[in-house]
Amino acid sequence: MTPRSATRPARDRLLAAAGELFYESGIAATGVDAVLARAQVAPATMYAHFAGKDGLVAAYLEQRYEVWRRTWDEVLAERTDPVDRLLSLFDAVVRYREREGSRRGCGFLAAATELPADHPGQAWLQADSRLLTDRLREFAVAAGLADPDEAAATVLLCYDGALARSAREWTTPELHAGDPIQRARELAAAWLAMRGHTPAA
């Protein structure tokens, strides 16, 4: 940790350290001591801000959700065509990764495999799923697609598949065969075109 980062408020340092470690190593594999060491924070300080590790995990997921939602909002503000707005999901991932350096797959999908059903972080996993599903359906309706639910589910399937492929390529680099996000965008656009809907020129 640099001297400059050490001057940040303790809560911010804890969230930054947790975000890095939970994403890099996994939630279950990351102990509180590792987060405290990276954040340069005493245990008492952490417990003053969070109700133990579960509370820290939930706060990490909340922060990740808010950053992701704001990034997608920025991309949407640049799009007016309904089909472009459907495909904006992929462009938002690219922008998010450029800023956050997230290339190991989806932090929410990874957390979903680790957290029990009663974990407080589940609220943010559900919020992410609702954000994706509700927005994509809204854009599909605006695009005039006959079955908005099918369209939302198909675009989301391409998105989830691309993130899973990114995780696979991270662990097995020799499988790399182009950008999964771009490929998924192309597949989603082709599916929409088969139904008579293409992005505006």
Short mmCIF file of C-alpha atoms in Angstrom, two decimals:
data_model
loop_
_atom_site.label_atom_id
_atom_site.label_comp_id
_atom_site.label_asym_id
_atom_site.label_seq_id
_atom_site.Cartn_x
_atom_site.Cartn_y
_atom_site.Cartn_z
CA MET A 1 0.00 0.00 0.00
CA THR A 2 1.38 3.42 -0.94
CA PRO A 3 1.67 6.29 1.59
CA ARG A 4 -1.04 8.12 -0.33
CA SER A 5 -3.50 5.22 -0.14
CA ALA A 6 -2.76 4.81 3.58
CA THR A 7 -4.25 8.27 4.15
CA ARG A 8 -7.66 7.17 2.87
CA PRO A 9 -10.36 6.53 5.48
CA ALA A 10 -10.11 3.11 7.10
CA ARG A 11 -13.47 1.98 5.71
CA ASP A 12 -12.41 2.83 2.16
CA ARG A 13 -9.12 0.99 2.61
CA LEU A 14 -10.92 -2.07 3.93
CA LEU A 15 -13.33 -2.13 1.00
CA ALA A 16 -10.51 -1.65 -1.50
CA ALA A 17 -8.46 -4.46 0.04
CA ALA A 18 -11.48 -6.76 0.31
CA GLY A 19 -12.44 -6.05 -3.29
CA GLU A 20 -8.98 -6.94 -4.55
CA LEU A 21 -8.56 -10.06 -2.44
CA PHE A 22 -12.08 -11.47 -2.75
CA TYR A 23 -11.91 -11.09 -6.53
CA GLU A 24 -8.35 -12.37 -6.89
CA SER A 25 -8.46 -15.29 -4.48
CA GLY A 26 -12.10 -15.99 -3.71
CA ILE A 27 -14.22 -15.08 -0.72
CA ALA A 28 -13.87 -18.34 1.21
CA ALA A 29 -10.11 -18.50 0.65
CA THR A 30 -9.53 -14.96 1.89
CA GLY A 31 -9.27 -14.56 5.64
CA VAL A 32 -9.96 -11.39 7.54
CA ASP A 33 -6.29 -11.17 8.53
CA ALA A 34 -5.26 -10.87 4.89
CA VAL A 35 -7.71 -8.01 4.35
CA LEU A 36 -6.52 -6.25 7.50
CA ALA A 37 -2.90 -6.59 6.45
CA ARG A 38 -3.47 -5.18 2.99
CA ALA A 39 -5.66 -2.36 4.29
CA GLN A 40 -3.29 -1.63 7.19
CA VAL A 41 -6.21 -1.55 9.60
CA ALA A 42 -6.55 -2.98 13.11
CA PRO A 43 -9.23 -5.62 13.82
CA ALA A 44 -11.12 -3.30 16.16
CA THR A 45 -11.37 -0.71 13.40
CA MET A 46 -12.81 -3.23 10.98
CA TYR A 47 -15.42 -4.41 13.46
CA ALA A 48 -16.38 -0.79 14.09
CA HIS A 49 -17.41 -0.55 10.43
CA PHE A 50 -18.59 -4.06 9.54
CA ALA A 51 -20.35 -6.89 11.35
CA GLY A 52 -17.53 -9.35 10.76
CA LYS A 53 -16.46 -10.91 7.49
CA ASP A 54 -20.03 -11.45 6.27
CA GLY A 55 -20.72 -7.75 6.61
CA LEU A 56 -17.52 -6.92 4.75
CA VAL A 57 -18.42 -9.31 1.94
CA ALA A 58 -21.88 -7.75 1.62
CA ALA A 59 -20.36 -4.25 1.51
CA TYR A 60 -17.86 -5.36 -1.13
CA LEU A 61 -20.66 -6.71 -3.32
CA GLU A 62 -22.75 -3.58 -2.76
CA GLN A 63 -19.86 -1.38 -3.86
CA ARG A 64 -19.17 -3.57 -6.89
CA TYR A 65 -22.85 -3.42 -7.84
CA GLU A 66 -22.97 0.38 -7.59
CA VAL A 67 -19.83 0.86 -9.68
CA TRP A 68 -21.12 -1.57 -12.30
CA ARG A 69 -24.57 0.08 -12.43
CA ARG A 70 -23.07 3.57 -12.79
CA THR A 71 -20.80 2.35 -15.58
CA TRP A 72 -23.73 0.87 -17.48
CA ASP A 73 -25.71 4.08 -16.89
CA GLU A 74 -22.89 6.06 -18.53
CA VAL A 75 -22.93 3.84 -21.60
CA LEU A 76 -26.72 3.99 -21.83
CA ALA A 77 -26.59 7.79 -21.76
CA GLU A 78 -24.69 7.56 -25.06
CA ARG A 79 -27.26 5.27 -26.74
CA THR A 80 -30.70 6.12 -28.11
CA ASP A 81 -31.48 3.25 -30.51
CA PRO A 82 -33.38 0.47 -28.67
CA VAL A 83 -31.28 -2.35 -30.13
CA ASP A 84 -28.09 -0.46 -29.32
CA ARG A 85 -29.37 -0.19 -25.76
CA LEU A 86 -29.90 -3.95 -25.64
CA LEU A 87 -26.32 -4.51 -26.79
CA SER A 88 -24.96 -1.79 -24.49
CA LEU A 89 -24.54 -4.44 -21.81
CA PHE A 90 -21.43 -5.73 -23.58
CA ASP A 91 -20.02 -2.24 -24.12
CA ALA A 92 -20.52 -1.51 -20.43
CA VAL A 93 -18.51 -4.61 -19.50
CA VAL A 94 -15.66 -3.42 -21.69
CA ARG A 95 -15.68 0.00 -20.04
CA TYR A 96 -15.93 -1.50 -16.56
CA ARG A 97 -12.94 -3.73 -17.23
CA GLU A 98 -10.90 -0.87 -18.62
CA ARG A 99 -11.41 1.01 -15.37
CA GLU A 100 -11.41 -1.77 -12.82
CA GLY A 101 -9.07 -4.29 -14.42
CA SER A 102 -11.57 -7.12 -13.94
CA ARG A 103 -10.67 -9.92 -16.34
CA ARG A 104 -11.24 -13.09 -14.35
CA GLY A 105 -14.94 -13.30 -15.04
CA CYS A 106 -17.89 -11.96 -13.08
CA GLY A 107 -17.43 -11.24 -9.39
CA PHE A 108 -21.15 -11.78 -8.81
CA LEU A 109 -21.21 -15.18 -10.50
CA ALA A 110 -18.11 -16.19 -8.55
CA ALA A 111 -19.69 -15.09 -5.28
CA ALA A 112 -22.89 -16.98 -6.12
CA THR A 113 -20.93 -20.24 -6.02
CA GLU A 114 -19.57 -19.45 -2.55
CA LEU A 115 -22.23 -17.74 -0.49
CA PRO A 116 -24.93 -19.68 1.38
CA ALA A 117 -28.56 -18.77 0.79
CA ASP A 118 -28.87 -16.81 4.03
CA HIS A 119 -25.71 -14.71 3.55
CA PRO A 120 -26.30 -10.92 3.60
CA GLY A 121 -24.36 -10.60 0.35
CA GLN A 122 -27.12 -12.50 -1.46
CA ALA A 123 -29.14 -9.29 -1.59
CA TRP A 124 -26.57 -7.79 -3.97
CA LEU A 125 -26.33 -10.90 -6.12
CA GLN A 126 -30.11 -10.71 -6.52
CA ALA A 127 -29.95 -6.98 -7.22
CA ASP A 128 -27.48 -7.59 -10.04
CA SER A 129 -29.69 -10.30 -11.55
CA ARG A 130 -32.75 -8.05 -11.36
CA LEU A 131 -30.86 -5.13 -12.90
CA LEU A 132 -29.77 -7.25 -15.84
CA THR A 133 -33.11 -8.95 -16.42
CA ASP A 134 -35.33 -5.91 -15.92
CA ARG A 135 -33.26 -3.57 -18.08
CA LEU A 136 -32.82 -6.02 -20.91
CA ARG A 137 -36.54 -6.74 -20.95
CA GLU A 138 -37.30 -3.01 -20.94
CA PHE A 139 -34.99 -2.48 -23.92
CA ALA A 140 -36.48 -5.48 -25.74
CA VAL A 141 -39.96 -4.00 -25.32
CA ALA A 142 -38.73 -0.65 -26.65
CA ALA A 143 -37.15 -2.44 -29.63
CA GLY A 144 -40.53 -3.99 -30.48
CA LEU A 145 -39.41 -7.59 -30.07
CA ALA A 146 -42.33 -10.03 -30.11
CA ASP A 147 -41.13 -11.89 -27.01
CA PRO A 148 -39.22 -9.49 -24.73
CA ASP A 149 -38.62 -12.19 -22.11
CA GLU A 150 -36.98 -14.46 -24.68
CA ALA A 151 -34.86 -11.58 -25.98
CA ALA A 152 -33.71 -10.60 -22.50
CA ALA A 153 -32.90 -14.20 -21.65
CA THR A 154 -30.94 -14.70 -24.89
CA VAL A 155 -28.83 -11.57 -24.51
CA LEU A 156 -28.21 -12.45 -20.88
CA LEU A 157 -27.18 -15.97 -21.87
CA CYS A 158 -24.60 -14.53 -24.28
CA TYR A 159 -23.36 -12.20 -21.53
CA ASP A 160 -23.08 -14.95 -18.89
CA GLY A 161 -21.37 -17.23 -21.38
CA ALA A 162 -18.80 -14.56 -22.22
CA LEU A 163 -17.99 -13.98 -18.56
CA ALA A 164 -17.66 -17.71 -17.94
CA ARG A 165 -15.36 -17.98 -20.96
CA SER A 166 -13.25 -15.12 -19.59
CA ALA A 167 -12.83 -17.03 -16.33
CA ARG A 168 -11.87 -20.20 -18.21
CA GLU A 169 -9.27 -18.35 -20.28
CA TRP A 170 -7.82 -16.81 -17.13
CA THR A 171 -7.09 -20.24 -15.72
CA THR A 172 -6.13 -21.78 -19.09
CA PRO A 173 -4.58 -19.01 -21.25
CA GLU A 174 -3.84 -21.36 -24.15
CA LEU A 175 -7.61 -21.50 -24.79
CA HIS A 176 -7.64 -17.81 -25.68
CA ALA A 177 -9.29 -17.28 -29.06
CA GLY A 178 -10.29 -13.64 -29.25
CA ASP A 179 -12.28 -11.41 -26.93
CA PRO A 180 -15.25 -13.35 -25.47
CA ILE A 181 -17.15 -10.13 -24.78
CA GLN A 182 -16.90 -8.95 -28.38
CA ARG A 183 -17.83 -12.40 -29.67
CA ALA A 184 -20.85 -12.53 -27.38
CA ARG A 185 -21.94 -9.09 -28.58
CA GLU A 186 -21.70 -10.28 -32.18
CA LEU A 187 -23.74 -13.40 -31.40
CA ALA A 188 -26.42 -11.37 -29.63
CA ALA A 189 -26.55 -8.89 -32.51
CA ALA A 190 -26.86 -11.75 -35.03
CA TRP A 191 -29.72 -13.28 -33.03
CA LEU A 192 -31.51 -9.93 -32.98
CA ALA A 193 -30.92 -9.46 -36.71
CA MET A 194 -32.57 -12.82 -37.42
CA ARG A 195 -35.66 -11.37 -35.84
CA GLY A 196 -35.50 -8.29 -37.99
CA HIS A 197 -33.86 -5.99 -35.47
CA THR A 198 -30.46 -4.46 -36.08
CA PRO A 199 -28.68 -1.52 -34.41
CA ALA A 200 -29.06 1.90 -36.00
CA ALA A 201 -26.32 2.80 -38.45
#
